[in-house]
Amino acid sequence: MEAHGGGGGSGSLRRVLVLAFCVAGIWSAYIYQGVLQETLSTKRFGSDGMRFEQLTFLNLAQNVVCLIWSYMMIKIWSPRSGSSSSSMGAPWWTYWSPGITNTIGPALGIEALKYISYPAQVLAKSSKMIPVMLMGSLVYGIRYTLPEYLCTFLVAGGVSTFALMKTSSKTINKLAHPNAPLGYGLCFLNLAFDGFTNATQDSLKARYPKTSAWDIMLGMNLWGTIYNLIYMFGWPHGIGYEAIEFCKQHPEAAWDIFLYCLCGAVGQNFIFLTISRFGSLANTTITTTRKFVSIVVSSVLSGNPLSAKQWGCVVMVFSGLSYQIYLKWRKLQKLQKKRKPL
């Protein structure tokens, strides 16, 4: 009996340690990636004080690193590496469609950093539930509960109030081309494209159940690499050539880009581990809290001071997101109770 109890205790401790490891991995990878993203979008490099204007090049670099990373992970971990092609997941060519939106969406999101601050971008991109609920109610006739509408109101109210407030002159001076309406517009277009990407990925997963997270990562980044290479190097004066020339002149920027991409690949690794061990709800909770910490880090370390009213908006948004997570958890608990045999 004692041995059994000790085994259960050690199993619980191991589970807690794995969860702590996942939290630390996701937080450290994506918070540092956020710092690097903000650095690349606002810093003046070298003695000539040049800005890195080709921010969309980060997406190509991220695609290439994640493509290599996912291929390595499939070769190392996939039990299907030696199996026949008939038992494989979704074919590589099926990702061409979500690959387009997954190329355009993140490019718009990162381009927004030329026009709005990093905390503003994080807040705007945290309002993913708004277009989802609008599309659901207007197009598909889905009826949502009052608590769900309350979550949306808190997030929408917080983001819109934050957007209407005056940004500090210190933050504005760091931006390449300050333009709040354009910056927020790009973020919301990013969310719209992400919605299509996620829906198409879910459809592929349903059609090909044996498709793993690594398969999706490989397929998406393969097409992302192809599309970005065509866009950036398809003509003599493409921005890819400008980005490479900038990196040659400013090796510090090249190093920041490499670390940015590495953080993305490592962070994705921890996300997959979290979902496989603890479920998507735990992952949503970890990534949501990470966004809040990213805003705090940006405000304290990167010199983006927020007023008391702006902090109120941040709290308002993350209260809505936290309440949404609680509602999902409660729904999950009810489902689990129904499944339990009497």
Coordinates of C-alpha atoms in Angstrom, one line a residue:
M1 CA 0.0 0.0 0.0
E2 CA 2.8 2.4 0.9
A3 CA 4.6 1.7 -2.3
H4 CA 1.5 2.4 -4.3
G5 CA 0.9 5.7 -2.5
G6 CA 4.5 6.7 -3.0
G7 CA 4.2 5.9 -6.7
G8 CA 1.1 8.0 -7.1
G9 CA 2.8 10.9 -5.2
S10 CA 5.9 10.7 -7.4
G11 CA 3.6 10.6 -10.5
S12 CA 1.8 13.7 -9.4
L13 CA 5.1 15.5 -8.7
R14 CA 6.4 14.5 -12.1
R15 CA 3.3 15.9 -13.7
V16 CA 3.7 19.2 -11.8
L17 CA 7.4 19.4 -12.8
V18 CA 6.6 18.7 -16.5
L19 CA 3.9 21.5 -16.4
A20 CA 6.3 23.9 -14.7
F21 CA 8.9 23.0 -17.4
C22 CA 6.3 23.7 -20.2
V23 CA 5.3 27.1 -18.6
A24 CA 9.0 28.1 -18.3
G25 CA 9.7 27.0 -21.9
I26 CA 6.7 28.9 -23.4
W27 CA 7.2 32.0 -21.3
S28 CA 11.0 32.3 -21.8
A29 CA 10.9 31.5 -25.6
Y30 CA 8.0 33.8 -26.5
I31 CA 8.8 36.6 -24.1
Y32 CA 12.3 36.8 -25.4
Q33 CA 11.0 36.5 -29.0
G34 CA 8.8 39.5 -28.2
V35 CA 11.8 41.5 -26.9
L36 CA 13.7 40.6 -30.1
Q37 CA 10.8 41.5 -32.3
E38 CA 10.4 44.9 -30.7
T39 CA 14.2 45.5 -30.9
L40 CA 14.2 44.7 -34.6
S41 CA 11.3 47.0 -35.3
T42 CA 12.4 50.0 -33.2
K43 CA 16.2 49.9 -32.9
R44 CA 18.6 52.0 -35.0
F45 CA 21.6 49.8 -35.9
G46 CA 25.2 50.7 -36.5
S47 CA 26.9 54.1 -36.7
D48 CA 24.6 55.2 -39.5
G49 CA 21.5 54.7 -37.3
M50 CA 19.6 52.6 -39.9
R51 CA 16.3 50.9 -39.1
F52 CA 15.5 47.4 -40.2
E53 CA 12.6 48.2 -42.4
Q54 CA 12.2 44.7 -44.0
L55 CA 10.3 43.3 -41.0
T56 CA 8.4 40.7 -43.2
F57 CA 11.7 39.1 -43.8
L58 CA 11.4 37.7 -40.3
N59 CA 8.6 35.5 -41.5
L60 CA 10.8 33.9 -44.2
A61 CA 13.6 33.4 -41.7
Q62 CA 11.1 31.9 -39.2
N63 CA 9.7 29.6 -42.0
V64 CA 13.1 28.3 -42.9
V65 CA 14.2 27.6 -39.3
C66 CA 10.8 25.9 -38.4
L67 CA 10.9 23.9 -41.6
I68 CA 14.3 22.5 -40.7
W69 CA 13.3 22.0 -37.1
S70 CA 10.1 20.2 -37.8
Y71 CA 11.8 17.9 -40.4
M72 CA 14.4 17.0 -37.7
M73 CA 11.7 16.3 -35.1
I74 CA 9.8 14.1 -37.5
K75 CA 12.9 12.1 -38.3
I76 CA 13.8 11.8 -34.6
W77 CA 10.4 11.2 -32.9
S78 CA 7.9 10.1 -35.6
P79 CA 7.0 6.3 -35.3
R80 CA 5.8 6.5 -38.9
S81 CA 9.2 7.4 -40.4
G82 CA 9.6 3.9 -41.7
S83 CA 5.9 3.2 -42.6
S84 CA 4.3 3.2 -46.0
S85 CA 3.0 6.4 -47.6
S86 CA -0.6 5.2 -47.3
S87 CA -0.5 5.5 -43.5
M88 CA 1.0 8.9 -43.6
G89 CA -0.8 12.1 -42.5
A90 CA -2.0 14.9 -44.8
P91 CA 0.1 15.1 -48.1
W92 CA 2.5 18.1 -48.3
W93 CA 0.6 19.7 -51.2
T94 CA -2.6 20.0 -49.2
Y95 CA -1.1 22.8 -47.2
W96 CA -0.9 25.2 -50.2
S97 CA -4.2 27.0 -49.3
P98 CA -3.6 27.6 -45.5
G99 CA 0.0 28.3 -46.4
I100 CA -1.1 31.5 -48.3
T101 CA -3.1 32.9 -45.4
N102 CA -0.4 31.8 -42.9
T103 CA 2.1 33.8 -45.0
I104 CA 0.0 37.0 -45.4
G105 CA -1.4 37.1 -41.8
P106 CA 1.8 37.1 -39.8
A107 CA 3.4 39.5 -42.3
L108 CA 0.6 42.0 -41.6
G109 CA 0.9 41.5 -37.9
I110 CA 4.7 42.1 -37.8
E111 CA 4.4 45.1 -40.3
A112 CA 2.0 46.7 -37.7
L113 CA 5.0 47.3 -35.4
K114 CA 6.1 50.1 -37.7
Y115 CA 2.9 52.0 -36.8
I116 CA 1.9 51.0 -33.2
S117 CA 3.8 49.9 -30.1
Y118 CA 4.5 46.3 -29.2
P119 CA 2.0 46.4 -26.2
A120 CA -0.7 47.8 -28.5
Q121 CA 0.0 45.0 -31.0
V122 CA -0.2 42.3 -28.4
L123 CA -3.5 43.6 -27.0
A124 CA -5.0 43.9 -30.5
K125 CA -3.9 40.3 -31.4
S126 CA -5.4 39.1 -28.1
S127 CA -8.9 40.0 -29.3
K128 CA -9.2 36.9 -31.6
M129 CA -12.6 36.0 -30.0
I130 CA -14.2 39.2 -31.5
P131 CA -14.1 38.2 -35.2
V132 CA -14.8 34.6 -34.3
M133 CA -18.1 35.5 -32.4
L134 CA -19.1 38.1 -35.1
M135 CA -18.7 35.5 -37.9
G136 CA -20.4 32.8 -35.7
S137 CA -23.5 34.9 -35.0
L138 CA -23.8 36.8 -38.3
V139 CA -22.9 34.1 -40.8
Y140 CA -23.6 30.8 -39.0
G141 CA -26.4 31.9 -36.6
I142 CA -24.7 30.6 -33.5
R143 CA -26.2 31.8 -30.2
Y144 CA -23.7 32.7 -27.5
T145 CA -24.4 32.9 -23.7
L146 CA -24.4 36.1 -21.7
P147 CA -21.1 35.3 -20.0
E148 CA -19.5 34.8 -23.5
Y149 CA -20.8 38.2 -24.6
L150 CA -19.4 39.7 -21.4
C151 CA -16.0 38.3 -22.2
T152 CA -16.1 39.8 -25.7
F153 CA -17.3 43.2 -24.3
L154 CA -14.4 43.3 -21.9
V155 CA -11.8 42.5 -24.6
A156 CA -13.4 44.7 -27.2
G157 CA -13.8 47.6 -24.7
G158 CA -10.3 47.3 -23.4
V159 CA -8.6 47.2 -26.9
S160 CA -10.7 50.0 -28.3
T161 CA -10.3 52.3 -25.3
F162 CA -6.5 51.6 -25.3
A163 CA -6.4 52.5 -29.0
L164 CA -8.2 55.8 -28.5
M165 CA -5.9 56.9 -25.6
K166 CA -2.9 59.1 -26.3
T167 CA 0.4 57.2 -26.6
S168 CA 3.4 58.6 -24.8
S169 CA 5.8 60.7 -26.9
K170 CA 8.6 58.4 -25.8
T171 CA 6.9 55.4 -27.4
I172 CA 5.9 57.3 -30.5
N173 CA 9.4 58.5 -31.1
K174 CA 10.6 54.9 -31.3
L175 CA 8.2 53.9 -34.0
A176 CA 9.3 54.0 -37.7
H177 CA 6.0 55.5 -39.1
P178 CA 3.5 56.2 -36.3
N179 CA -0.1 55.6 -37.6
A180 CA -2.5 54.0 -35.1
P181 CA -5.5 53.3 -37.4
L182 CA -3.2 51.6 -40.0
G183 CA -1.4 49.6 -37.3
Y184 CA -4.6 48.3 -35.6
G185 CA -6.1 47.6 -39.1
L186 CA -3.2 45.4 -40.0
C187 CA -3.5 43.5 -36.7
F188 CA -7.2 42.8 -37.2
L189 CA -6.5 41.7 -40.8
N190 CA -3.9 39.4 -39.3
L191 CA -6.6 37.9 -37.0
A192 CA -8.9 37.4 -40.0
F193 CA -6.3 35.5 -41.9
D194 CA -5.3 33.5 -38.8
G195 CA -9.0 32.4 -38.5
F196 CA -9.0 31.0 -42.0
T197 CA -5.6 29.3 -41.4
N198 CA -6.8 27.6 -38.2
A199 CA -10.1 26.5 -39.7
T200 CA -8.3 24.9 -42.7
Q201 CA -5.8 23.2 -40.5
D202 CA -8.6 21.7 -38.4
S203 CA -10.2 20.5 -41.7
L204 CA -7.0 18.8 -42.7
K205 CA -6.6 17.2 -39.3
A206 CA -10.2 15.8 -39.6
R207 CA -9.6 14.4 -43.1
Y208 CA -6.2 13.0 -42.2
P209 CA -6.4 11.9 -38.5
K210 CA -2.9 10.5 -38.5
T211 CA -1.5 14.0 -39.2
S212 CA 0.8 15.1 -36.3
A213 CA 1.6 18.6 -35.1
W214 CA 5.0 18.2 -36.6
D215 CA 3.5 17.3 -40.0
I216 CA 1.4 20.5 -39.9
M217 CA 4.4 22.5 -38.9
L218 CA 6.4 21.0 -41.8
G219 CA 3.7 21.5 -44.4
M220 CA 2.8 25.1 -43.3
N221 CA 6.4 26.2 -43.2
L222 CA 7.3 24.5 -46.5
W223 CA 4.6 26.5 -48.3
G224 CA 5.4 29.6 -46.3
T225 CA 9.1 29.3 -47.4
I226 CA 8.0 28.9 -51.1
Y227 CA 5.6 31.9 -51.1
N228 CA 8.0 34.2 -49.2
L229 CA 10.9 33.3 -51.4
I230 CA 8.9 34.2 -54.5
Y231 CA 7.6 37.4 -52.9
M232 CA 11.0 38.5 -51.6
F233 CA 13.4 37.2 -54.3
G234 CA 11.2 36.9 -57.3
W235 CA 12.3 40.2 -58.9
P236 CA 15.6 42.1 -58.9
H237 CA 14.7 44.6 -56.2
G238 CA 12.8 42.4 -53.9
I239 CA 12.9 43.1 -50.1
G240 CA 14.8 39.9 -49.5
Y241 CA 17.9 41.3 -51.2
E242 CA 17.6 44.5 -49.1
A243 CA 17.3 42.5 -45.9
I244 CA 20.3 40.4 -46.7
E245 CA 22.3 43.5 -47.5
F246 CA 21.2 45.1 -44.3
C247 CA 22.3 42.0 -42.3
K248 CA 25.7 42.0 -44.0
Q249 CA 26.2 45.7 -43.0
H250 CA 24.8 45.1 -39.5
P251 CA 25.7 41.6 -38.2
E252 CA 24.0 42.4 -34.9
A253 CA 20.6 42.5 -36.7
A254 CA 21.4 39.1 -38.3
W255 CA 22.1 37.6 -34.9
D256 CA 18.8 39.0 -33.5
I257 CA 16.9 37.5 -36.4
F258 CA 18.5 34.1 -35.9
L259 CA 17.6 34.2 -32.1
Y260 CA 14.1 35.3 -33.0
C261 CA 13.6 32.3 -35.2
L262 CA 15.1 29.9 -32.7
C263 CA 12.8 31.2 -30.0
G264 CA 9.8 30.5 -32.3
A265 CA 10.9 26.9 -33.0
V266 CA 11.7 26.1 -29.4
G267 CA 8.4 27.8 -28.2
Q268 CA 6.4 25.7 -30.7
N269 CA 8.1 22.6 -29.3
F270 CA 6.8 23.5 -25.8
I271 CA 3.3 24.2 -27.1
F272 CA 3.1 20.8 -28.6
L273 CA 4.4 19.2 -25.4
T274 CA 1.8 21.1 -23.3
I275 CA -1.1 20.2 -25.6
S276 CA -0.2 16.5 -25.7
R277 CA 0.3 16.2 -21.9
F278 CA -2.2 18.7 -20.5
G279 CA -4.6 19.7 -23.3
S280 CA -5.4 22.8 -25.3
L281 CA -7.0 24.6 -22.3
A282 CA -3.8 24.5 -20.3
N283 CA -1.9 25.8 -23.3
T284 CA -4.4 28.7 -23.8
T285 CA -4.0 29.6 -20.1
I286 CA -0.2 29.6 -20.4
T287 CA 0.0 31.6 -23.6
T288 CA -2.6 34.1 -22.4
T289 CA -0.6 34.9 -19.2
R290 CA 2.5 35.0 -21.3
K291 CA 1.0 37.9 -23.4
F292 CA 0.3 39.8 -20.2
V293 CA 3.9 39.3 -19.0
S294 CA 5.2 40.4 -22.4
I295 CA 3.4 43.7 -22.1
V296 CA 4.9 44.2 -18.6
V297 CA 8.4 43.3 -19.9
S298 CA 8.0 45.7 -22.8
S299 CA 6.8 48.5 -20.5
V300 CA 9.6 48.0 -18.0
L301 CA 12.6 46.9 -20.0
S302 CA 11.9 48.3 -23.5
G303 CA 10.8 51.8 -22.4
N304 CA 7.2 51.7 -23.4
P305 CA 5.6 53.5 -20.5
L306 CA 1.8 53.0 -20.0
S307 CA -0.4 55.4 -18.1
A308 CA -2.7 54.2 -15.3
K309 CA -5.7 54.3 -17.6
Q310 CA -3.8 52.2 -20.2
W311 CA -2.9 49.6 -17.6
G312 CA -6.7 49.6 -16.7
C313 CA -7.4 48.7 -20.4
V314 CA -4.8 45.9 -20.2
V315 CA -6.3 44.5 -17.1
M316 CA -9.8 44.8 -18.7
V317 CA -8.7 42.7 -21.7
F318 CA -7.0 40.0 -19.7
S319 CA -9.9 39.8 -17.3
G320 CA -12.1 39.0 -20.3
L321 CA -9.6 36.4 -21.6
S322 CA -9.3 34.9 -18.1
Y323 CA -13.0 34.7 -17.7
Q324 CA -13.2 33.0 -21.1
I325 CA -10.7 30.4 -20.0
Y326 CA -12.7 29.8 -16.8
L327 CA -15.9 29.3 -18.9
K328 CA -14.1 26.7 -21.1
W329 CA -12.8 24.9 -18.0
R330 CA -16.3 24.8 -16.5
K331 CA -17.7 23.4 -19.8
L332 CA -15.0 20.8 -19.9
Q333 CA -15.8 19.8 -16.3
K334 CA -19.5 19.3 -17.1
L335 CA -18.6 17.2 -20.2
Q336 CA -16.3 15.0 -18.1
K337 CA -19.0 14.5 -15.5
K338 CA -21.5 13.4 -18.2
R339 CA -19.0 10.8 -19.5
K340 CA -18.4 9.2 -16.2
P341 CA -20.4 5.9 -15.9
L342 CA -23.1 5.8 -13.2

